[in-house]
Amino acid sequence: MGNILHLSQPVRIFARASAVGYDEYRGPLGPYFDFHDERDRFGADTWEKAEGELGRTVLNLALNRAGIPHTALDLLLAGDLQNQCVASSGGLATFGLPYIGLYGACSTFVEGLVCAALALNGTVDLFRVGVVTTSHNCAAERQFRLPLEYGGQRPPTAQWTATAGGCALLERGDTGVCVTAVMPGKMVDGGIKDAANMGAAMAPAVADTILRYFGESGDSPEDYDAIVTGDLGREGSAILADLLAGRGMSLGGRHKDCGVLLYDPDYQDAHAGGSGCGCCASVTAAHFLPMLERGEARRILLMATGALMSPASIQQGGSIIGIAPLAVLEVKE
Amino acid sequence: MGNILHLSQPVRIFARASAVGYDEYRGPLGPYFDFHDERDRFGADTWEKAEGELGRTVLNLALNRAGIPHTALDLLLAGDLQNQCVASSGGLATFGLPYIGLYGACSTFVEGLVCAALALNGTVDLFRVGVVTTSHNCAAERQFRLPLEYGGQRPPTAQWTATAGGCALLERGDTGVCVTAVMPGKMVDGGIKDAANMGAAMAPAVADTILRYFGESGDSPEDYDAIVTGDLGREGSAILADLLAGRGMSLGGRHKDCGVLLYDPDYQDAHAGGSGCGCCASVTAAHFLPMLERGEARRILLMATGALMSPASIQQGGSIIGIAPLAVLEVKE
């Protein structure tokens, strides 16, 4: 049973874009996002519709960067955290493009890269694919947790759903920033039932993906300039280090977590770090893809992290299932 | 921009399975489902978990039919209607397989066939892929509409979410029931805002898919033994016929709708027909795939139909966006 899926035809990321809300703009990566809205509304009259606008915005920005019209895309892959993924459908319907909706919780951006790479790899009629994922703090907070007006207390292990969106456009090609291999995640149930500690629920899935990847590829962490996780946050990152140490592996300073990078722990009250479908997407698009484009990194292992649960599944005593799909990003000349 | 995606390597459906609840078992197709539970519980203590068990059941049944262990699968593609798709994750996590979650509302089964065919088409490391989709009337009713105990009245255009699940297992191959071409759906907003009339919301998307498919392929409806839609129901099927008549096309008796076939209009109170991710999946697995296996049909055009909306999007005045992905099923020798 294969784990790593090698691509017989190389696939390249030819454009990317990111957009964020005010908190994310005030964070350490603020200047690098393509677009921000200080009121987090993106012109919409509800938070839910604002998230749809975020998706529409990042797709338009990526198309602008590539200098192509939306009709040059053959397929859109998208997902978000709203019930029935209505941010993606509501925000992207007007493009009139073939569409495949994904659900991987906060892992959806890399799930999208995996699907885009697999589809482009073998399908002669498919030329350019767009991946869009979004999250909005206010939409997520009132859907998953409490009314915004309530101002509920949050434990230190809780994460902050990012108001953010990211987009990557992919095509067949072997120059520039390429996706050279992908690996879908396996669902790992670590028995965590605390919805305020997603990092603990997702860390075992990341450990599973990392151990499978290095075990099968024969590579070691030193072969990569960065090993990036989506949104383990500080809590989940510490647990991941412990889990890997138990198997004799250390990622050391190579491990970077998008949720940790997004907010400043000293002056921003994001607790354990950022999360949400837009967290990994926006940080990858604004920080890691540009690092590869500028040659500051040559090879990055990118894993997004998802916590598969709903308020109903938690209320019914279900545990939170983690998943961590992987994409290998490499600069090719 | 390509619409129809032709497969350079043929993909075959080598096993399938279906399971349903009591109402579906009492319907015209009752004897043909592989499994039913007269209490609709599938051994679980909540309706939400029962839907997860439905998914687990159909995957096990399909594996049994194929005579292979679950470890012979390289990838699972699955989806359902529950918030955050927790029926799929909760029901399938224990298999420990690489997993990609999909969201296409009631169109998810064919969305899964599309993704499976694209992935198998070009990826040398991927051999066998499973597609599982489910729905449960009681889980959907209380999530989308009203508490079950309330016994709310439903208008004649409303559909009945099927308690049903279906599974198809695919591999590369050019004999038996093959998927020879696929086409992702486009999101079509027909301006319908009535959540009790999903047929009207989805019919324009089906018309779009049909007109694109026949326009590009050069085929005509007479080239197919059946043109199958997922769950337009009686209302949506009538609207589809009108929309196509306006473009000079008639499907005639070739059009079959899984939602219409699932319940008997005379003695079952399903109003406009069945719906849900399990409707198209179970009827395809129990009725149309066996027709192809027995040689009673040689070529079927299968479209599932999805209504992309959430209770929140309806409350905020959003319209219901339709989508209809397509797969061409052909018997090859």
XYZ file of C-alpha atoms in Angstrom:
666
model
C 0.000 0.000 0.000
C 1.649 3.198 -1.173
C 1.822 6.150 1.162
C 3.875 8.725 -0.715
C 2.335 9.512 -4.107
C 5.067 10.500 -6.523
C 4.016 12.644 -9.474
C 4.943 11.312 -12.895
C 4.421 14.787 -14.337
C 5.787 17.666 -12.232
C 3.286 20.254 -11.094
C 4.196 23.849 -10.304
C 2.581 26.580 -8.228
C 2.567 29.486 -10.662
C 0.736 32.042 -8.524
C -0.428 32.564 -4.945
C -2.216 35.184 -2.884
C -3.281 35.857 0.685
C -5.693 38.165 2.497
C -6.282 38.664 6.223
C -8.220 40.599 8.846
C -6.930 43.245 11.242
C -5.466 40.986 13.965
C -3.494 39.011 11.407
C -2.310 42.237 9.756
C -1.026 43.479 13.135
C 0.961 40.250 13.561
C 4.599 39.541 12.663
C 3.736 38.617 9.046
C 1.422 41.607 8.516
C 3.428 43.382 5.782
C 3.620 40.245 3.648
C -0.076 39.586 3.093
C -1.416 40.863 -0.215
C -4.562 42.400 1.229
C -6.170 43.172 4.575
C -9.368 44.707 5.861
C -9.098 46.564 9.173
C -12.783 45.960 9.868
C -12.698 42.241 8.951
C -15.874 42.722 6.883
C -14.541 42.582 3.323
C -17.569 44.578 2.241
C -20.126 42.037 3.432
C -22.973 42.503 5.910
C -22.458 39.247 7.857
C -19.303 37.491 9.081
C -20.298 34.380 7.146
C -20.562 36.290 3.873
C -17.326 38.145 4.726
C -15.529 34.797 4.634
C -16.947 34.164 1.171
C -15.591 37.551 0.094
C -12.176 36.602 1.506
C -12.144 33.587 -0.810
C -13.271 35.636 -3.794
C -10.561 38.209 -2.988
C -7.630 35.779 -2.801
C -8.661 34.045 -6.026
C -8.874 37.389 -7.828
C -5.506 38.473 -6.385
C -3.801 35.255 -7.479
C -5.305 35.569 -10.969
C -4.071 39.171 -11.124
C -0.574 38.119 -10.061
C -0.553 35.474 -12.799
C -1.980 37.910 -15.323
C -4.692 35.513 -16.458
C -8.487 35.742 -16.481
C -10.510 33.367 -14.311
C -11.623 31.565 -17.457
C -8.037 30.295 -17.803
C -8.673 28.000 -14.838
C -10.145 24.550 -15.516
C -11.036 23.597 -11.969
C -11.442 25.123 -8.520
C -10.834 23.145 -5.323
C -11.995 24.890 -2.174
C -13.123 24.437 1.395
C -13.717 26.176 4.696
C -14.989 25.536 8.232
C -18.542 26.833 7.922
C -21.351 24.315 8.080
C -21.813 22.802 4.615
C -18.770 24.827 3.436
C -20.989 27.733 2.394
C -18.164 30.288 2.490
C -16.534 28.536 -0.472
C -19.717 28.000 -2.457
C -21.104 31.459 -1.673
C -17.854 33.249 -2.447
C -16.771 31.364 -5.540
C -20.005 30.489 -7.368
C -19.944 33.622 -9.507
C -16.699 32.560 -11.211
C -18.723 29.878 -13.020
C -15.847 27.381 -12.915
C -15.885 23.589 -12.510
C -15.781 23.088 -8.739
C -14.888 20.346 -6.280
C -15.653 21.077 -2.624
C -13.311 19.664 0.012
C -13.639 19.167 3.729
C -10.499 18.594 5.766
C -11.074 21.105 8.585
C -7.914 23.248 8.979
C -6.002 20.810 6.743
C -7.994 21.786 3.656
C -5.298 23.901 1.960
C -2.808 21.040 1.679
C -5.666 18.592 0.987
C -6.396 20.885 -1.967
C -2.751 20.859 -3.110
C -2.807 17.040 -2.909
C -5.980 16.801 -5.022
C -4.790 19.434 -7.512
C -1.454 17.646 -7.985
C -3.139 14.250 -8.445
C -5.659 15.660 -10.920
C -3.055 17.566 -12.984
C -0.664 14.644 -12.882
C -2.658 12.442 -15.170
C -5.482 14.289 -16.825
C -4.638 15.603 -20.228
C -7.712 17.850 -20.438
C -6.885 19.729 -17.266
C -4.348 22.559 -17.427
C -4.726 24.972 -14.526
C -6.261 24.351 -11.120
C -6.950 26.827 -8.309
C -6.985 25.969 -4.598
C -8.752 28.382 -2.220
C -9.324 28.016 1.522
C -10.614 30.500 4.073
C -11.615 30.965 7.687
C -13.129 33.878 9.610
C -12.756 34.230 13.347
C -16.210 35.689 13.935
C -18.010 33.110 11.768
C -16.131 30.234 13.420
C -16.441 31.576 16.960
C -20.221 31.795 16.904
C -20.667 28.561 14.967
C -18.353 26.362 17.045
C -18.198 28.097 20.404
C -20.123 31.023 21.850
C -21.923 34.177 20.697
C -19.351 36.879 20.022
C -21.080 39.294 22.414
C -20.653 36.854 25.295
C -16.878 37.353 25.433
C -16.288 33.833 26.782
C -13.041 32.982 28.578
C -10.655 30.695 26.746
C -8.116 28.321 28.274
C -4.415 28.752 27.373
C -4.505 25.680 25.094
C -7.237 27.193 22.910
C -6.356 28.539 19.484
C -7.656 31.578 17.634
C -9.378 30.940 14.321
C -7.614 33.192 11.824
C -9.537 35.623 9.654
C -7.546 34.714 6.593
C -7.618 33.193 3.159
C -5.049 31.792 0.779
C -4.965 30.727 -2.831
C -2.506 28.746 -4.943
C -2.750 28.260 -8.713
C -1.166 25.103 -10.131
C -0.294 23.810 -13.587
C 1.942 21.140 -15.097
C 5.528 22.336 -15.270
C 8.998 21.609 -13.922
C 10.446 25.036 -13.175
C 9.925 27.316 -10.213
C 8.149 26.184 -7.054
C 7.023 22.617 -7.741
C 4.953 20.052 -5.882
C 7.043 16.909 -6.319
C 5.207 14.421 -4.090
C 2.080 14.345 -1.967
C 0.704 12.148 0.766
C -2.932 12.193 1.942
C -3.304 12.120 5.715
C -4.633 9.224 7.744
C -7.287 9.857 10.366
C -5.700 9.428 13.789
C -7.862 9.287 16.913
C -5.702 10.216 19.899
C -8.689 10.120 22.245
C -8.733 13.887 22.874
C -12.256 15.192 23.599
C -11.401 18.770 24.611
C -12.434 21.141 21.824
C -10.291 23.823 23.462
C -7.159 21.772 22.816
C -7.044 21.062 19.100
C -3.255 21.013 19.122
C -3.265 17.885 21.293
C -5.824 16.262 18.984
C -3.850 16.993 15.812
C -0.270 16.335 16.968
C -0.580 12.500 16.762
C -1.735 12.785 13.139
C 1.259 14.953 12.271
C 3.599 12.483 13.979
C 1.972 9.676 11.946
C 2.458 11.579 8.674
C 6.066 12.514 9.483
C 7.052 8.990 10.523
C 5.391 7.495 7.432
C 7.023 10.055 5.165
C 10.587 9.742 6.453
C 10.216 5.983 6.906
C 9.198 5.479 3.297
C 11.273 8.175 1.569
C 14.515 7.409 3.415
C 15.038 11.166 3.783
C 15.867 12.781 7.101
C 14.704 16.143 8.467
C 18.103 17.647 7.550
C 17.182 17.224 3.874
C 14.566 19.976 4.216
C 15.007 23.691 4.846
C 11.765 23.798 6.791
C 9.203 21.286 8.043
C 6.003 23.250 8.235
C 2.787 22.370 10.071
C -0.521 24.163 9.620
C -1.846 25.041 13.018
C -0.607 22.865 15.831
C -0.007 26.030 17.815
C 2.424 26.099 20.734
C 0.644 23.319 22.650
C 0.448 20.938 19.699
C 3.993 21.728 18.579
C 5.345 20.781 22.017
C 3.347 17.533 21.977
C 4.612 16.754 18.463
C 8.226 17.223 19.619
C 7.565 14.818 22.518
C 5.881 12.221 20.285
C 8.749 12.319 17.780
C 11.375 12.236 20.546
C 9.770 8.992 21.728
C 10.520 7.589 18.274
C 14.058 8.960 18.277
C 13.413 11.847 15.900
C 13.962 15.569 16.328
C 12.946 18.246 13.836
C 14.868 20.863 15.810
C 14.683 24.422 14.552
C 13.416 23.185 11.184
C 9.878 22.860 12.515
C 7.772 25.940 11.817
C 4.065 26.145 12.610
C 1.855 28.586 10.704
C -0.389 29.049 13.757
C 2.618 30.035 15.886
C 3.976 32.416 13.232
C 0.715 34.261 12.613
C 0.348 36.176 15.902
C 2.829 37.720 18.339
C 2.588 35.986 21.726
C 3.697 39.122 23.591
C 1.155 41.636 22.390
C -1.571 39.548 20.768
C -3.959 37.467 22.833
C -4.146 34.432 20.533
C -3.382 31.932 23.311
C -1.798 28.772 21.811
C -1.707 30.256 18.293
C -3.766 30.611 15.144
C -5.939 27.979 13.459
C -8.542 27.704 10.705
C -8.490 26.785 7.020
C -7.040 30.206 6.224
C -4.129 29.971 8.681
C -1.934 27.493 6.796
C -3.144 28.896 3.453
C -2.322 32.541 4.151
C 1.020 31.874 5.901
C 2.104 29.501 3.125
C 1.093 31.998 0.441
C 2.599 35.038 2.190
C 5.703 33.529 3.781
C 6.813 30.051 2.676
C 6.047 30.227 -1.065
C 7.874 33.603 -1.344
C 10.865 32.081 0.549
C 11.015 29.378 -2.121
C 10.523 31.905 -4.941
C 13.431 34.008 -3.637
C 15.684 30.984 -3.207
C 15.886 31.377 0.595
C 14.643 27.789 0.836
C 14.947 25.014 -1.713
C 12.873 22.237 -0.215
C 9.989 22.446 2.251
C 7.822 19.719 3.731
C 4.349 21.240 4.148
C 1.706 19.570 6.319
C -1.622 21.156 7.119
C -3.381 19.898 10.217
C -7.088 19.256 10.632
C -9.280 18.448 13.641
C -12.290 16.484 12.388
C -15.140 17.226 14.802
C -18.372 19.181 15.107
C -20.134 20.702 18.129
C -22.608 17.780 17.896
C -19.873 15.135 17.824
C -18.260 16.706 20.915
C -21.608 16.908 22.724
C -22.183 13.230 21.971
C -18.858 12.281 23.556
C -16.929 11.709 20.358
C -13.207 12.273 20.253
C -11.502 14.711 17.915
C -9.860 12.954 14.977
C -6.683 14.504 13.593
C -5.445 14.440 10.004
C -2.317 15.862 8.353
C -1.942 15.706 4.551
C 1.514 16.489 3.159
C 2.995 18.145 0.067
C 6.701 18.345 -0.810
C 7.547 21.784 -2.231
C 10.818 22.091 -4.140
C 12.458 24.767 -6.274
C 13.305 23.419 -9.740
C 15.327 25.170 -12.441
C -11.060 25.366 -21.138
C -11.840 21.668 -21.018
C -15.121 20.516 -19.562
C -15.145 16.775 -20.138
C -12.094 15.122 -18.600
C -11.194 12.023 -20.595
C -9.210 9.357 -18.774
C -5.985 8.274 -20.436
C -6.015 5.114 -18.325
C -9.414 3.439 -17.956
C -10.732 3.046 -14.436
C -13.156 0.317 -13.391
C -15.585 -0.069 -10.505
C -14.676 -3.499 -9.164
C -17.034 -3.634 -6.204
C -20.014 -1.768 -4.741
C -22.337 -1.992 -1.779
C -25.397 -0.295 -0.325
C -27.197 -0.157 3.009
C -30.456 1.561 3.973
C -32.950 2.192 6.750
C -36.495 0.839 7.084
C -38.339 3.324 4.846
C -35.887 2.739 2.023
C -36.120 -1.021 2.526
C -39.931 -0.816 2.210
C -39.548 1.061 -1.093
C -39.549 -0.344 -4.631
C -35.801 -1.096 -4.549
C -35.881 -2.701 -1.085
C -34.831 -6.229 -2.086
C -31.768 -4.989 -3.938
C -29.937 -3.249 -1.088
C -27.207 -5.330 0.529
C -28.174 -4.483 4.087
C -30.901 -2.734 6.037
C -31.717 -1.942 9.649
C -35.425 -1.842 10.513
C -34.699 0.485 13.441
C -32.423 2.833 11.453
C -29.898 2.746 14.330
C -27.155 0.519 12.922
C -26.153 -0.310 16.462
C -25.395 3.269 17.462
C -26.918 5.322 20.278
C -27.414 8.566 18.328
C -28.662 9.227 14.787
C -25.427 11.046 14.001
C -23.303 8.051 14.985
C -25.737 5.742 13.170
C -24.816 7.527 9.952
C -21.141 6.862 10.676
C -21.990 3.176 11.131
C -23.820 3.220 7.783
C -20.584 4.335 6.121
C -18.530 1.733 7.962
C -21.066 -0.922 6.945
C -21.083 -0.194 3.211
C -17.290 -0.043 3.058
C -17.032 -3.415 4.818
C -19.705 -4.904 2.532
C -17.946 -3.696 -0.608
C -14.607 -5.060 0.654
C -16.312 -8.402 1.382
C -17.822 -8.486 -2.100
C -14.381 -7.852 -3.595
C -12.780 -10.386 -1.267
C -10.033 -8.009 -0.204
C -8.993 -6.639 3.194
C -9.308 -2.917 3.869
C -5.515 -2.648 3.761
C -5.736 -3.326 0.019
C -7.182 0.174 -0.428
C -4.749 3.069 -0.910
C -7.177 5.932 -0.427
C -10.674 6.648 0.864
C -12.794 9.508 -0.468
C -15.897 10.226 1.577
C -18.463 12.813 2.515
C -21.862 13.376 4.079
C -24.282 16.158 5.045
C -23.532 16.468 8.738
C -21.809 19.625 9.921
C -18.041 19.228 9.402
C -18.748 15.856 7.704
C -18.394 14.014 11.018
C -20.340 10.964 9.853
C -17.545 10.155 7.413
C -14.673 10.867 9.795
C -16.355 9.196 12.768
C -17.378 6.116 10.808
C -14.247 5.566 8.750
C -11.367 6.646 11.024
C -10.830 3.150 12.425
C -9.864 1.787 8.993
C -6.603 3.751 9.294
C -6.517 4.540 5.581
C -5.302 7.649 3.754
C -8.393 9.872 3.598
C -9.651 12.822 1.588
C -12.872 14.416 2.805
C -15.258 15.848 0.223
C -18.192 18.216 0.461
C -20.615 18.383 -2.426
C -23.917 18.105 -0.530
C -26.048 15.385 -2.162
C -23.675 15.336 -5.161
C -20.823 13.857 -3.117
C -21.014 10.293 -4.480
C -20.311 11.322 -8.072
C -17.884 14.007 -6.865
C -16.048 11.080 -5.257
C -16.117 9.053 -8.474
C -14.709 12.083 -10.324
C -11.861 12.516 -7.814
C -11.135 8.773 -7.675
C -10.968 8.529 -11.461
C -8.687 11.590 -11.737
C -6.380 10.306 -8.986
C -6.142 6.751 -10.395
C -5.728 8.064 -13.908
C -2.266 9.409 -13.408
C -0.770 8.330 -10.134
C 1.383 5.270 -10.385
C 1.547 4.720 -6.615
C -2.218 4.534 -6.228
C -3.982 1.268 -7.030
C -7.359 1.008 -5.321
C -9.606 3.828 -4.130
C -12.843 3.618 -2.143
C -15.696 6.139 -2.344
C -18.228 6.206 0.510
C -21.145 8.593 1.022
C -23.994 8.498 3.520
C -27.028 10.354 4.811
C -29.426 9.705 7.673
C -32.923 11.152 7.738
C -33.020 11.759 11.482
C -29.566 13.377 11.628
C -30.365 15.627 8.654
C -33.892 16.490 9.791
C -32.833 17.865 13.153
C -29.708 19.535 11.826
C -31.269 21.298 8.845
C -34.938 21.598 9.745
C -36.838 20.868 12.950
C -36.584 18.625 16.010
C -37.868 15.162 15.118
C -40.430 15.216 17.939
C -42.033 18.353 16.502
C -43.448 16.491 13.496
C -43.356 19.604 11.300
C -45.502 19.843 8.176
C -43.667 19.689 4.881
C -44.755 21.221 1.565
C -45.221 18.933 -1.462
C -41.971 20.173 -3.035
C -39.902 19.032 -0.028
C -37.750 15.946 -0.307
C -37.024 13.223 2.229
C -33.383 12.776 3.215
C -32.668 9.080 2.685
C -31.234 6.933 5.438
C -28.793 5.287 3.115
C -25.170 4.767 2.221
C -23.301 3.592 -0.823
C -19.759 2.554 -1.622
C -17.843 2.002 -4.852
C -14.302 0.604 -5.085
C -12.244 1.651 -8.105
C -8.974 0.553 -9.698
C -7.236 0.936 -13.047
C -8.622 -1.532 -15.558
C -10.489 -1.729 -18.841
C -12.952 -4.578 -18.351
C -16.302 -4.624 -16.593
C -18.044 -1.454 -15.453
C -15.661 1.375 -16.295
C -15.633 5.112 -15.702
C -14.575 6.442 -19.096
C -14.948 10.193 -18.634
C -15.834 12.594 -15.855
C -16.899 16.205 -15.608
C -16.885 18.251 -12.384
C -20.001 20.334 -11.891
C -20.190 24.110 -12.085
C -21.938 26.023 -9.318
C -25.196 27.419 -10.736
C -27.211 29.957 -8.774
C -30.798 29.874 -10.005
C -31.922 32.346 -7.336
C -33.995 29.793 -5.388
C -34.143 30.604 -1.653
C -36.731 28.032 -0.556
C -34.975 25.253 1.372
C -38.121 23.136 0.955
C -37.627 23.096 -2.816
C -34.147 21.747 -3.463
C -35.259 20.239 -6.784
C -35.847 23.710 -8.202
C -32.437 24.840 -6.921
C -30.568 21.900 -8.442
C -32.342 21.508 -11.805
C -30.510 24.455 -13.465
C -27.142 22.896 -12.505
C -28.156 19.585 -14.069
C -29.301 21.368 -17.231
C -25.926 23.151 -17.334
C -24.014 19.872 -16.983
C -26.152 18.078 -19.587
C -25.887 20.893 -22.137
C -22.125 21.160 -21.619
C -21.675 17.403 -21.876
C -23.702 16.833 -25.033
C -22.451 20.082 -26.582
C -18.832 19.072 -26.164
C -19.057 15.310 -26.705
C -21.269 15.482 -29.760
C -23.283 12.582 -28.330
C -27.048 12.667 -28.070
C -29.276 11.265 -25.304
C -30.076 8.273 -27.527
C -26.461 7.128 -27.155
C -27.132 6.274 -23.489
C -29.324 3.570 -21.986
C -30.096 5.783 -19.031
C -29.414 9.373 -18.001
C -29.452 9.289 -14.238
C -29.745 12.190 -11.810
C -29.120 11.953 -8.084
C -32.028 13.538 -6.312
C -33.934 16.091 -8.324
C -37.127 14.438 -7.146
C -40.396 14.825 -9.039
C -40.377 18.636 -8.786
C -36.783 19.051 -9.968
C -37.182 16.435 -12.707
C -40.161 18.321 -14.145
C -38.221 21.591 -14.049
C -35.235 19.933 -15.738
C -37.463 18.672 -18.556
C -38.803 22.222 -19.026
C -35.323 23.768 -18.991
C -34.026 21.282 -21.560
C -37.147 21.641 -23.734
C -36.366 25.362 -23.892
C -33.038 24.400 -25.440
C -34.622 21.910 -27.813
C -33.566 18.789 -25.954
C -35.617 15.933 -24.545
C -34.273 13.060 -22.458
C -37.595 11.257 -22.689
C -37.907 7.989 -20.804
C -34.116 7.764 -20.507
C -34.120 10.136 -17.560
C -34.166 8.284 -14.226
C -33.864 10.054 -10.878
C -32.567 8.148 -7.854
C -34.736 10.242 -5.530
C -37.855 9.332 -7.504
C -36.944 5.629 -7.632
C -36.219 5.240 -3.915
C -39.748 5.597 -2.480
C -43.190 4.610 -3.717
C -45.356 7.710 -4.206
C -48.562 5.790 -3.493
C -47.830 4.301 -0.102
C -44.775 6.232 1.136
C -45.017 9.831 2.239
C -41.719 11.065 0.789
C -43.319 14.043 -0.973
C -41.180 15.055 -4.002
C -38.767 12.119 -3.517
C -35.579 11.140 -1.749
C -32.429 13.197 -1.271
C -29.175 13.101 0.695
C -25.625 11.943 -0.006
C -26.761 8.333 0.398
C -29.630 8.548 -2.103
C -27.627 8.593 -5.335
C -24.961 6.346 -3.763
C -27.307 3.577 -2.634
C -29.510 3.587 -5.741
C -26.466 3.563 -8.026
C -24.863 0.735 -6.040
C -28.057 -1.336 -5.730
C -29.726 -0.661 -9.084
C -27.666 0.981 -11.833
C -24.287 -0.707 -11.295
C -25.956 -4.167 -11.201
C -27.836 -3.275 -14.435
C -24.468 -2.618 -16.070
C -22.931 -5.761 -14.541
C -25.771 -7.896 -15.917
C -25.547 -6.297 -19.351
C -29.046 -4.777 -19.131
C -27.437 -1.422 -19.837
C -24.180 -0.686 -21.644
C -23.736 3.013 -21.132
C -25.109 5.273 -18.411
C -24.641 8.986 -17.817
C -24.611 9.458 -14.035
C -25.030 12.893 -12.472
C -25.403 13.468 -8.758
C -27.061 16.694 -7.702
C -26.086 18.908 -4.796
C -27.712 21.928 -3.135
C -24.952 24.039 -1.585
C -26.510 25.838 1.383
C -26.629 25.827 5.173
C -29.365 26.899 7.610
C -27.252 30.028 8.280
C -26.898 30.880 4.583
C -30.683 30.561 4.143
C -31.363 32.691 7.239
C -29.040 35.362 5.860
C -30.980 35.518 2.598
C -28.547 33.559 0.456
C -29.774 31.541 -2.469
C -29.233 27.812 -2.860
C -26.452 27.025 -5.309
C -26.815 23.851 -7.362
C -24.053 21.591 -8.663
C -24.116 18.396 -10.741
C -20.871 16.465 -11.344
C -20.983 13.759 -14.005
C -19.420 10.350 -14.635
C -19.811 8.238 -17.776
C -20.244 4.556 -16.874
C -19.659 2.023 -19.652
C -19.401 -1.763 -19.846
C -16.100 -2.819 -21.446
C -15.061 -6.336 -22.448
